[in-house]
Short mmCIF file of C-alpha atoms in Angstrom, two decimals:
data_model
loop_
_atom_site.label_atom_id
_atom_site.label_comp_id
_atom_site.label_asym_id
_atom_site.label_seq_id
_atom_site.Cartn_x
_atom_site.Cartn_y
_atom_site.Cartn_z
CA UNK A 1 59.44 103.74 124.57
CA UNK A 2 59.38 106.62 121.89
CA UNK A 3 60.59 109.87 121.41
CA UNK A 4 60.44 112.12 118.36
CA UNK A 5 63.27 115.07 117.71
CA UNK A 6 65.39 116.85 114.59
CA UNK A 7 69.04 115.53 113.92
CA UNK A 8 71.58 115.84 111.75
CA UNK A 9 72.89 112.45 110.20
CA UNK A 10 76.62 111.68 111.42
CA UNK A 11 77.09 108.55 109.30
CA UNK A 12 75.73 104.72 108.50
CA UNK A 13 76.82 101.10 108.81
CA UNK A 14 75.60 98.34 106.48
CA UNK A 15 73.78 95.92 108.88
CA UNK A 16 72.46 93.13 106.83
CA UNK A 17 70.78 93.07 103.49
CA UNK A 18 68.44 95.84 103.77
CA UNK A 19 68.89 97.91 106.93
CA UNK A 20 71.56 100.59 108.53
CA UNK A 21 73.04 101.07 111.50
CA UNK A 22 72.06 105.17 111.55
CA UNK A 23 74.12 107.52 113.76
CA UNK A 24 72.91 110.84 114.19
CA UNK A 25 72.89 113.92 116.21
CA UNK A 26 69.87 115.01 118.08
CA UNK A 27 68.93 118.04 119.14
CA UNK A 28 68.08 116.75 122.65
CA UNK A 29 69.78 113.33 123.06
CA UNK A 30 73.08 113.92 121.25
CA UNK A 31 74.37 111.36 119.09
CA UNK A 32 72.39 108.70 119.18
CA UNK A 33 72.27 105.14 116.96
CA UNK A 34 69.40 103.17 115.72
CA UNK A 35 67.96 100.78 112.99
CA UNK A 36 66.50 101.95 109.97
CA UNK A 37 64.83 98.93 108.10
CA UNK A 38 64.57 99.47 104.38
CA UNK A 39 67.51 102.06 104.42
CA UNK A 40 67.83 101.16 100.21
CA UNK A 41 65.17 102.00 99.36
CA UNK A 42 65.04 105.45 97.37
CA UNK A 43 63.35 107.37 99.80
CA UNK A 44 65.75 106.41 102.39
CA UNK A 45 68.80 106.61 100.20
CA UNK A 46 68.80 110.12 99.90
CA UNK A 47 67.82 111.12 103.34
CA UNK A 48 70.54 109.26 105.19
CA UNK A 49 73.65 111.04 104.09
CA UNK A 50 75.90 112.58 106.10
CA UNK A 51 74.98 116.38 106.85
CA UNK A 52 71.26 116.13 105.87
CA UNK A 53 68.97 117.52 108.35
CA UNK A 54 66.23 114.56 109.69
CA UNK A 55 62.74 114.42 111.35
CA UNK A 56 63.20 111.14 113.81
CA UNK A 57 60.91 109.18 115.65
CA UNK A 58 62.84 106.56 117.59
CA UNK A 59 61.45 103.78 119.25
CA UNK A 60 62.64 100.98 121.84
CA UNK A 61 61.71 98.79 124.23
CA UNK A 62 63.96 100.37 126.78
CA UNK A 63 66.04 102.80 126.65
CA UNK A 64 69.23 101.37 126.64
CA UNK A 65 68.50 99.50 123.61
CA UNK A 66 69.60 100.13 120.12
CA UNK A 67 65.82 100.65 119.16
CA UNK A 68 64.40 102.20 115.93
CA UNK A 69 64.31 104.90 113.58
CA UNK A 70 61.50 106.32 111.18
CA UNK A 71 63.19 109.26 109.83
CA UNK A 72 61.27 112.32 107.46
CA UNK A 73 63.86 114.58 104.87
CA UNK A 74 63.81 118.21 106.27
CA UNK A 75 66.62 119.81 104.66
CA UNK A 76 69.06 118.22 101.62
CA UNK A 77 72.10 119.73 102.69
CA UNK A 78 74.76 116.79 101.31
CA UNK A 79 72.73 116.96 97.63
CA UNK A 80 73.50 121.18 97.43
CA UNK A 81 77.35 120.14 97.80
CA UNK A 82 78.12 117.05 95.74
CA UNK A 83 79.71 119.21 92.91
CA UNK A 84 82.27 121.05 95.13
CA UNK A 85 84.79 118.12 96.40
CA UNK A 86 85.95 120.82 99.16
CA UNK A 87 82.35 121.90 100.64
CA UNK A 88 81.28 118.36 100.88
CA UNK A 89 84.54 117.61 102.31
CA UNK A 90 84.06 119.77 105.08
CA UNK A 91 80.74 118.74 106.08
CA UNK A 92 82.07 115.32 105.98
CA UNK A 93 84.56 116.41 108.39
CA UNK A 94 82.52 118.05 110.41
CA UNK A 95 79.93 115.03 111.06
CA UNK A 96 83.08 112.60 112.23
CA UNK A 97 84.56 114.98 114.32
CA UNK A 98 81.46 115.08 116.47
CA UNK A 99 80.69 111.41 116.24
CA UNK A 100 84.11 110.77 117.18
CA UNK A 101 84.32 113.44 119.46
CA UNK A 102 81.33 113.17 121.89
CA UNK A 103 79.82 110.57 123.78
CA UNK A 104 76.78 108.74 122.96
CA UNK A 105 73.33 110.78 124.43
CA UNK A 106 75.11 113.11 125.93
CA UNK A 107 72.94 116.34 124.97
CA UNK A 108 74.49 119.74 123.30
CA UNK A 109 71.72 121.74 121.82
CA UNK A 110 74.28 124.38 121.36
CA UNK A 111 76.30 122.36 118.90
CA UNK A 112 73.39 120.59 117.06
CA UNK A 113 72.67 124.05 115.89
CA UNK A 114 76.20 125.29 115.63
CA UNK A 115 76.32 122.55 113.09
CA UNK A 116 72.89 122.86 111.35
CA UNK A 117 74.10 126.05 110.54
CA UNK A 118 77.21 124.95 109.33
CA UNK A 119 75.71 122.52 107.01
CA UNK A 120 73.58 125.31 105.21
CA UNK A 121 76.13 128.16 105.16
CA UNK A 122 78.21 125.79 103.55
CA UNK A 123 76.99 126.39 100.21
CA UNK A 124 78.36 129.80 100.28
CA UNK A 125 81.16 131.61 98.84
CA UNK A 126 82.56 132.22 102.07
CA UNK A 127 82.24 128.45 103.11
CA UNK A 128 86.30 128.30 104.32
CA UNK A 129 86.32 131.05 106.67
CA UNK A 130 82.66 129.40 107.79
CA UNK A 131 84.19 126.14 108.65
CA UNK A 132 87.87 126.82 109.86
CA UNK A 133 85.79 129.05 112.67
CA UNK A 134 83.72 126.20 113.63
CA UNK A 135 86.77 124.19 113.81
CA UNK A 136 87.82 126.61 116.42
CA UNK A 137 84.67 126.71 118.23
CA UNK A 138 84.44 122.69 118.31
CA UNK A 139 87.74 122.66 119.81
CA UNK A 140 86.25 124.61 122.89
CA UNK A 141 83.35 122.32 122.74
CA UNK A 142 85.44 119.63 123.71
CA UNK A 143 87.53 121.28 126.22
CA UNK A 144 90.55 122.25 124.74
CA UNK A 145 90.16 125.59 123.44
CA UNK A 146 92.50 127.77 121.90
CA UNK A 147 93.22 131.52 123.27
CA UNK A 148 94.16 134.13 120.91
CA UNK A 149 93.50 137.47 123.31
CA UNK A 150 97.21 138.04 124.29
CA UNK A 151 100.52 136.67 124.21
CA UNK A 152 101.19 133.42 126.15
CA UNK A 153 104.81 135.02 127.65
CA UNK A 154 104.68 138.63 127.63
CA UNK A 155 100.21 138.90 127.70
CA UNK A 156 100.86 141.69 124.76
CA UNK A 157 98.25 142.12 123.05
CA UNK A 158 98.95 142.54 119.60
CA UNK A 159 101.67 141.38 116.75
CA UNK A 160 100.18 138.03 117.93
CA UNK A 161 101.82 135.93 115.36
CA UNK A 162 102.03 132.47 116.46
CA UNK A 163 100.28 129.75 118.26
CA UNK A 164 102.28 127.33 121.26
CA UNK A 165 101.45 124.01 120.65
CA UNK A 166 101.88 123.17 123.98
CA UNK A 167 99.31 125.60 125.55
CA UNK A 168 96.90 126.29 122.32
CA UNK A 169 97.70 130.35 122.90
CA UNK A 170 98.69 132.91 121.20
CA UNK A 171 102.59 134.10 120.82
CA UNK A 172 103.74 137.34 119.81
CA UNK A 173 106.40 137.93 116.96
CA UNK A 174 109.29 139.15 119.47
CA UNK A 175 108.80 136.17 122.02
CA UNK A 176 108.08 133.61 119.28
CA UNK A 177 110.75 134.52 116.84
CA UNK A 178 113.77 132.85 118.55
CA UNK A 179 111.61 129.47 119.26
CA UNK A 180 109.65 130.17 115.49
CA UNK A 181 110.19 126.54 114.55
CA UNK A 182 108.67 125.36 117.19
CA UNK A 183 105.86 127.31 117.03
CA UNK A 184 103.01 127.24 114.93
CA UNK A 185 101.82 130.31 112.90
CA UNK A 186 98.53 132.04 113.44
CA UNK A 187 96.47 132.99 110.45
CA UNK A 188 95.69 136.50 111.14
CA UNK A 189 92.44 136.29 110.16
CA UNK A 190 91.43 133.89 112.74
CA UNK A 191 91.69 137.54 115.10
CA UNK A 192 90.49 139.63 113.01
CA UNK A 193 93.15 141.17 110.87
CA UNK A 194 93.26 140.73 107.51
CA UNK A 195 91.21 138.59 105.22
CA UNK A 196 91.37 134.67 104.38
CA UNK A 197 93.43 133.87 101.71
CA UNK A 198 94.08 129.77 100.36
CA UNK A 199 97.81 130.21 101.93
CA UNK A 200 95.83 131.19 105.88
CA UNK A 201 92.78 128.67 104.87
CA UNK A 202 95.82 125.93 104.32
CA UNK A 203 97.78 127.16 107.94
CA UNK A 204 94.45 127.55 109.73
CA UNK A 205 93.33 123.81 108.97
CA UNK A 206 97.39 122.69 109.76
CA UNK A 207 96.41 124.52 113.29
CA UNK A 208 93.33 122.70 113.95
CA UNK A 209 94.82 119.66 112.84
CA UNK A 210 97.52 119.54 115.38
CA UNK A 211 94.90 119.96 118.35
CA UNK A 212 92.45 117.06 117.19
CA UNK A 213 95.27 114.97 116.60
CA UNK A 214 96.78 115.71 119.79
CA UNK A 215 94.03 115.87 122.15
CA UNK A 216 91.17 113.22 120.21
CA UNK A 217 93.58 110.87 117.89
CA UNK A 218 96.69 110.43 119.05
CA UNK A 219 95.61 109.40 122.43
CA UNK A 220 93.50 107.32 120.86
CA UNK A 221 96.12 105.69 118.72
CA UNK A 222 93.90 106.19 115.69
CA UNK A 223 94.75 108.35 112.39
CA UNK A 224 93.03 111.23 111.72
CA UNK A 225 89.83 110.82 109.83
CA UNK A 226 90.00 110.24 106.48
CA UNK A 227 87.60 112.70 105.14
CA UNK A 228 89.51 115.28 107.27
CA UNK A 229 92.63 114.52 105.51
CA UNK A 230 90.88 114.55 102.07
CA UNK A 231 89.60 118.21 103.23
CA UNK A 232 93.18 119.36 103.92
CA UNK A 233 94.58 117.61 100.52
CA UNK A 234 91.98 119.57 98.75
CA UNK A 235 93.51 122.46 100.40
CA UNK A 236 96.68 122.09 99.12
CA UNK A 237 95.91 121.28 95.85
CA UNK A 238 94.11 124.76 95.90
CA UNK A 239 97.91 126.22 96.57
CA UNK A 240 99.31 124.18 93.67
CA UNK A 241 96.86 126.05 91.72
CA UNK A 242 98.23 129.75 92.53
#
């Protein structure tokens, strides 16, 4: 069997002396794993880090196997970030929170570009903003979205000013106030009020946190990734700086 289609490399495990265990995510299979032979050599190398965009050509003798891959460099996105610690951080992140979070071949054209697009606009000024919406969006991907239209006890629809971390939805300042530290606050630019700052970036990636752990980690009983918590230590040390 054989099929040829663009991904986005998710990560790689050693598998003897000269080969990889490649996972990446397809355009039209999902994530999908296979075999690269020769993954050392410097061709390969570069190509198979996480976040660079691939040409694939897998092959199998039936489906179900492991199979596999030729793979062809189309875009270097991991090699325009390796001088910013936070940008290549966060496209770190963002490749294990989709291998983690979806299942093998399950399709979702939607998010392979979603995230090809992530991985280029990353090397923007803007990049933060950028990723903490993703963040959002690939909550909703997964099924457990967040709602910040109107408040979760009174449906007002503005002074939204926290987030239930029961529910995932929005909380005004009246209702929230007496139950505030229970609550988690809402960066305001997440609905459109204001503009990021490194104090929202920092609460906005708190948020997020809180719903991967609860809904794809903690059920799980496994830690939070560690390149997501090197993304929100960056974060912090970018308060420390103010």
């Amino acid at each position: 069997m054989e099929w040829r289609d663009d991904a986005i490399v998710l990560g790689t495990r050693k598998h003897g002396e000269n080969s990889v265990i490649l996972s990446l995510f397809t355009r039209e299979r999902g994530r999908h794993s296979g075999l690269v032979r020769g993954a050392f050599s410097k061709k390969n190398r570069g190509a198979l880090q996480a976040g660079n965009k691939l040409s694939v050509v897998w092959r199998g003798r039936l489906e179900e196997h492991l199979g596999n891959f030729q793979v062809e460099l189309l875009e270097s996105n991991a090699a325009h970030l390796i001088t910013d610690p936070g940008k290549l951080a966060a496209l770190s992140t963002a490749c294990t929170m989709v291998e983690f979070g979806f299942p093998e071949r399950e399709p979702h054209p939607e998010l392979f570009d979603t995230l090809a697009s992530l991985a280029v606009a990353l090397d923007h000024d803007n990049w933060p903003l950028i990723y903490v919406k993703w963040e959002v969006a690939l909550l909703s991907e997964l099924g457990f979205g967040l709602n910040f239209s109107e408040c979760a006890a009174t449906g007002q629809l503005d002074d939204l000013h926290f987030v239930s971390p029961k529910s995932g939805r929005a909380v005004s300042r009246e209702a929230g106030e007496p139950y505030k530290d229970k609550l988690l606050p809402l960066p305001q630019f997440l609905i459109g009020k204001g503009e990021m700052n490194d104090v929202s970036y920092h609460q906005a990636l708190r948020l997020t946190w809180y719903f991967f752990d609860r809904h794809m980690f903690a059920v799980r009983n496994k830690e939070m990734p560690d390149t997501r918590q090197r993304l929100l230590k960056i974060a912090c040390e970018m308060l420390s700086t103010e």
